[in-house]
Amino acid sequence: MTTERRPSGRKSVPFPSPESRPFFDAAHRGELLIPYCPACQDYFFYPRPFCPRCFRWEIEWRPSSGRGTLYTFAIQYQPLNPEWVDDVPYVTAVVELDEGVRLFTLLVDCDPDPEKLRCGMPVEVVFDRLSDDVTVPRFRPAEVAP
Ligand SMILES: [Zn+2]
């Protein structure tokens, strides 16, 4: 399965912070890592240097299945950022991973038609290489295992 995409067009790219660096480094390798608290035995998101539940600083980065469901979405017809003008309509989304955390992302490789998208539909991660240094996870509709 090829999960790396090379979107067309030049856009601004995220600038990883020290807290999010493991997330972006992993994405650049084609892996989705999410922060995990061993004390709480649970994942959390967005990346922070401490657990948002128990405030311990001993966190781990663990691989995600890369699978989840579409929690909510919006089809964008007018980009707020002119860099995205050639991409409309596109789909901004919140994905709930199987690990239970939610990520703000884009839904790609789909028809941006409200009749064809639904909350709860299965999705899987793909990786968009935005530059030589920065890759970001996106999600696309997934086939349901029989
Ligand atoms: Zn914790």
mmCIF file of C-alpha atoms and ligand atoms in Angstrom:
data_model
loop_
_atom_site.group_PDB
_atom_site.id
_atom_site.type_symbol
_atom_site.label_atom_id
_atom_site.label_comp_id
_atom_site.label_asym_id
_atom_site.label_seq_id
_atom_site.Cartn_x
_atom_site.Cartn_y
_atom_site.Cartn_z
ATOM 1 C CA MET A 1 0.000 0.000 0.000
ATOM 2 C CA THR A 2 1.448 3.341 -1.027
ATOM 3 C CA THR A 3 0.581 5.900 1.566
ATOM 4 C CA GLU A 4 2.848 8.735 0.491
ATOM 5 C CA ARG A 5 1.282 11.439 -1.614
ATOM 6 C CA ARG A 6 2.902 14.430 -3.243
ATOM 7 C CA PRO A 7 0.307 17.165 -3.400
ATOM 8 C CA SER A 8 0.694 19.718 -6.134
ATOM 9 C CA GLY A 9 1.317 23.377 -5.472
ATOM 10 C CA ARG A 10 3.580 25.215 -3.092
ATOM 11 C CA LYS A 11 2.104 26.071 0.268
ATOM 12 C CA SER A 12 3.378 27.103 3.634
ATOM 13 C CA VAL A 13 4.450 24.082 5.641
ATOM 14 C CA PRO A 14 4.134 23.457 9.379
ATOM 15 C CA PHE A 15 7.106 24.338 11.522
ATOM 16 C CA PRO A 16 7.440 21.541 14.090
ATOM 17 C CA SER A 17 7.825 22.641 17.701
ATOM 18 C CA PRO A 18 10.041 20.675 20.106
ATOM 19 C CA GLU A 19 6.853 19.044 21.445
ATOM 20 C CA SER A 20 5.587 18.013 18.016
ATOM 21 C CA ARG A 21 8.978 17.085 16.512
ATOM 22 C CA PRO A 22 8.570 13.294 17.122
ATOM 23 C CA PHE A 23 5.160 13.420 15.403
ATOM 24 C CA PHE A 24 6.547 15.145 12.309
ATOM 25 C CA ASP A 25 9.757 13.090 12.197
ATOM 26 C CA ALA A 26 7.662 9.913 12.267
ATOM 27 C CA ALA A 27 5.317 11.211 9.574
ATOM 28 C CA HIS A 28 8.343 11.902 7.403
ATOM 29 C CA ARG A 29 9.258 8.206 7.761
ATOM 30 C CA GLY A 30 5.685 7.180 6.912
ATOM 31 C CA GLU A 31 4.658 6.370 10.493
ATOM 32 C CA LEU A 32 1.897 7.831 12.613
ATOM 33 C CA LEU A 33 3.086 8.206 16.209
ATOM 34 C CA ILE A 34 0.892 9.583 18.958
ATOM 35 C CA PRO A 35 1.751 10.473 22.554
ATOM 36 C CA TYR A 36 0.906 7.960 25.269
ATOM 37 C CA CYS A 37 0.895 8.217 29.056
ATOM 38 C CA PRO A 38 2.014 4.974 30.759
ATOM 39 C CA ALA A 39 0.552 6.128 34.102
ATOM 40 C CA CYS A 40 -2.919 6.710 32.612
ATOM 41 C CA GLN A 41 -2.456 3.866 30.110
ATOM 42 C CA ASP A 42 -4.023 6.041 27.464
ATOM 43 C CA TYR A 43 -3.163 8.154 24.442
ATOM 44 C CA PHE A 44 -3.622 11.873 24.146
ATOM 45 C CA PHE A 45 -3.473 14.460 21.392
ATOM 46 C CA TYR A 46 -2.269 17.133 20.531
ATOM 47 C CA PRO A 47 1.423 16.619 21.358
ATOM 48 C CA ARG A 48 2.515 18.052 24.701
ATOM 49 C CA PRO A 49 5.562 17.302 26.836
ATOM 50 C CA PHE A 50 3.313 16.114 29.700
ATOM 51 C CA CYS A 51 0.095 14.152 30.091
ATOM 52 C CA PRO A 52 -2.954 16.478 30.082
ATOM 53 C CA ARG A 53 -4.774 14.173 32.553
ATOM 54 C CA CYS A 54 -2.227 13.408 35.263
ATOM 55 C CA PHE A 55 0.431 16.039 34.364
ATOM 56 C CA ARG A 56 3.282 13.534 34.512
ATOM 57 C CA TRP A 57 6.177 14.306 32.185
ATOM 58 C CA GLU A 58 7.045 10.642 31.526
ATOM 59 C CA ILE A 59 5.307 10.160 28.207
ATOM 60 C CA GLU A 60 5.976 7.810 25.310
ATOM 61 C CA TRP A 61 5.403 7.987 21.589
ATOM 62 C CA ARG A 62 3.604 4.922 20.285
ATOM 63 C CA PRO A 63 2.645 3.853 16.772
ATOM 64 C CA SER A 64 -0.980 4.306 15.811
ATOM 65 C CA SER A 65 -2.855 1.830 13.663
ATOM 66 C CA GLY A 66 -3.433 4.740 11.287
ATOM 67 C CA ARG A 67 -7.067 3.737 11.153
ATOM 68 C CA GLY A 68 -10.094 5.439 12.561
ATOM 69 C CA THR A 69 -13.377 7.060 11.688
ATOM 70 C CA LEU A 70 -14.470 10.426 10.375
ATOM 71 C CA TYR A 71 -15.671 12.262 13.498
ATOM 72 C CA THR A 72 -16.781 15.416 11.708
ATOM 73 C CA PHE A 73 -15.941 17.336 8.552
ATOM 74 C CA ALA A 74 -16.542 20.524 6.577
ATOM 75 C CA ILE A 75 -16.239 21.017 2.837
ATOM 76 C CA GLN A 76 -14.320 24.212 2.160
ATOM 77 C CA TYR A 77 -15.389 26.192 -0.898
ATOM 78 C CA GLN A 78 -13.688 29.482 -0.031
ATOM 79 C CA PRO A 79 -10.190 29.173 1.388
ATOM 80 C CA LEU A 80 -9.243 31.626 4.112
ATOM 81 C CA ASN A 81 -5.636 31.282 2.931
ATOM 82 C CA PRO A 82 -5.063 32.253 -0.735
ATOM 83 C CA GLU A 83 -2.423 29.511 -1.014
ATOM 84 C CA TRP A 84 -5.305 27.020 -1.068
ATOM 85 C CA VAL A 85 -7.359 28.683 -3.800
ATOM 86 C CA ASP A 86 -6.524 25.992 -6.364
ATOM 87 C CA ASP A 87 -7.621 23.215 -3.989
ATOM 88 C CA VAL A 88 -11.237 24.125 -3.373
ATOM 89 C CA PRO A 89 -13.389 22.328 -2.663
ATOM 90 C CA TYR A 90 -11.418 20.393 -0.073
ATOM 91 C CA VAL A 91 -12.446 18.633 3.110
ATOM 92 C CA THR A 92 -11.256 19.641 6.569
ATOM 93 C CA ALA A 93 -11.927 16.925 9.095
ATOM 94 C CA VAL A 94 -11.576 15.657 12.614
ATOM 95 C CA VAL A 95 -10.607 12.000 12.637
ATOM 96 C CA GLU A 96 -11.018 9.783 15.674
ATOM 97 C CA LEU A 97 -8.261 7.194 15.653
ATOM 98 C CA ASP A 98 -8.869 3.646 16.841
ATOM 99 C CA GLU A 99 -6.654 4.620 19.810
ATOM 100 C CA GLY A 100 -9.358 7.083 20.879
ATOM 101 C CA VAL A 101 -7.729 10.428 20.123
ATOM 102 C CA ARG A 102 -8.970 13.003 17.636
ATOM 103 C CA LEU A 103 -6.819 14.811 15.073
ATOM 104 C CA PHE A 104 -7.641 17.833 12.986
ATOM 105 C CA THR A 105 -6.660 16.946 9.429
ATOM 106 C CA LEU A 106 -7.709 16.902 5.798
ATOM 107 C CA LEU A 107 -9.758 14.155 4.192
ATOM 108 C CA VAL A 108 -8.125 13.436 0.818
ATOM 109 C CA ASP A 109 -8.598 11.067 -2.114
ATOM 110 C CA CYS A 110 -12.334 11.520 -1.837
ATOM 111 C CA ASP A 111 -15.157 13.207 -3.685
ATOM 112 C CA PRO A 112 -15.870 16.415 -1.717
ATOM 113 C CA ASP A 113 -19.586 15.772 -1.990
ATOM 114 C CA PRO A 114 -21.735 15.949 1.156
ATOM 115 C CA GLU A 115 -23.814 13.063 -0.209
ATOM 116 C CA LYS A 116 -20.760 10.793 -0.278
ATOM 117 C CA LEU A 117 -19.192 11.596 3.086
ATOM 118 C CA ARG A 118 -20.630 10.674 6.441
ATOM 119 C CA CYS A 119 -19.578 10.923 10.039
ATOM 120 C CA GLY A 120 -18.434 7.531 11.281
ATOM 121 C CA MET A 121 -17.088 6.334 7.928
ATOM 122 C CA PRO A 122 -13.794 4.411 8.186
ATOM 123 C CA VAL A 123 -10.641 6.281 7.239
ATOM 124 C CA GLU A 124 -6.944 5.492 7.072
ATOM 125 C CA VAL A 125 -3.807 7.567 7.189
ATOM 126 C CA VAL A 126 -1.808 8.687 4.173
ATOM 127 C CA PHE A 127 1.217 10.948 4.225
ATOM 128 C CA ASP A 128 1.565 14.175 2.290
ATOM 129 C CA ARG A 129 5.167 15.177 1.703
ATOM 130 C CA LEU A 130 4.971 18.967 1.696
ATOM 131 C CA SER A 131 8.683 19.669 1.402
ATOM 132 C CA ASP A 132 12.034 17.920 1.650
ATOM 133 C CA ASP A 133 11.731 18.193 5.433
ATOM 134 C CA VAL A 134 8.054 18.168 6.328
ATOM 135 C CA THR A 135 5.443 15.461 5.857
ATOM 136 C CA VAL A 136 1.978 15.579 7.381
ATOM 137 C CA PRO A 137 -0.575 12.841 7.989
ATOM 138 C CA ARG A 138 -3.856 13.114 6.144
ATOM 139 C CA PHE A 139 -6.711 10.622 5.938
ATOM 140 C CA ARG A 140 -8.659 9.003 3.139
ATOM 141 C CA PRO A 141 -11.745 6.820 3.057
ATOM 142 C CA ALA A 142 -10.834 3.218 3.897
ATOM 143 C CA GLU A 143 -12.218 -0.046 2.702
ATOM 144 C CA VAL A 144 -14.019 -1.913 5.455
ATOM 145 C CA ALA A 145 -12.504 -5.321 6.170
ATOM 146 C CA PRO A 146 -14.998 -8.101 5.349
HETATM 147 ZN ZN ZN B 1 -1.350 10.523 32.469
#
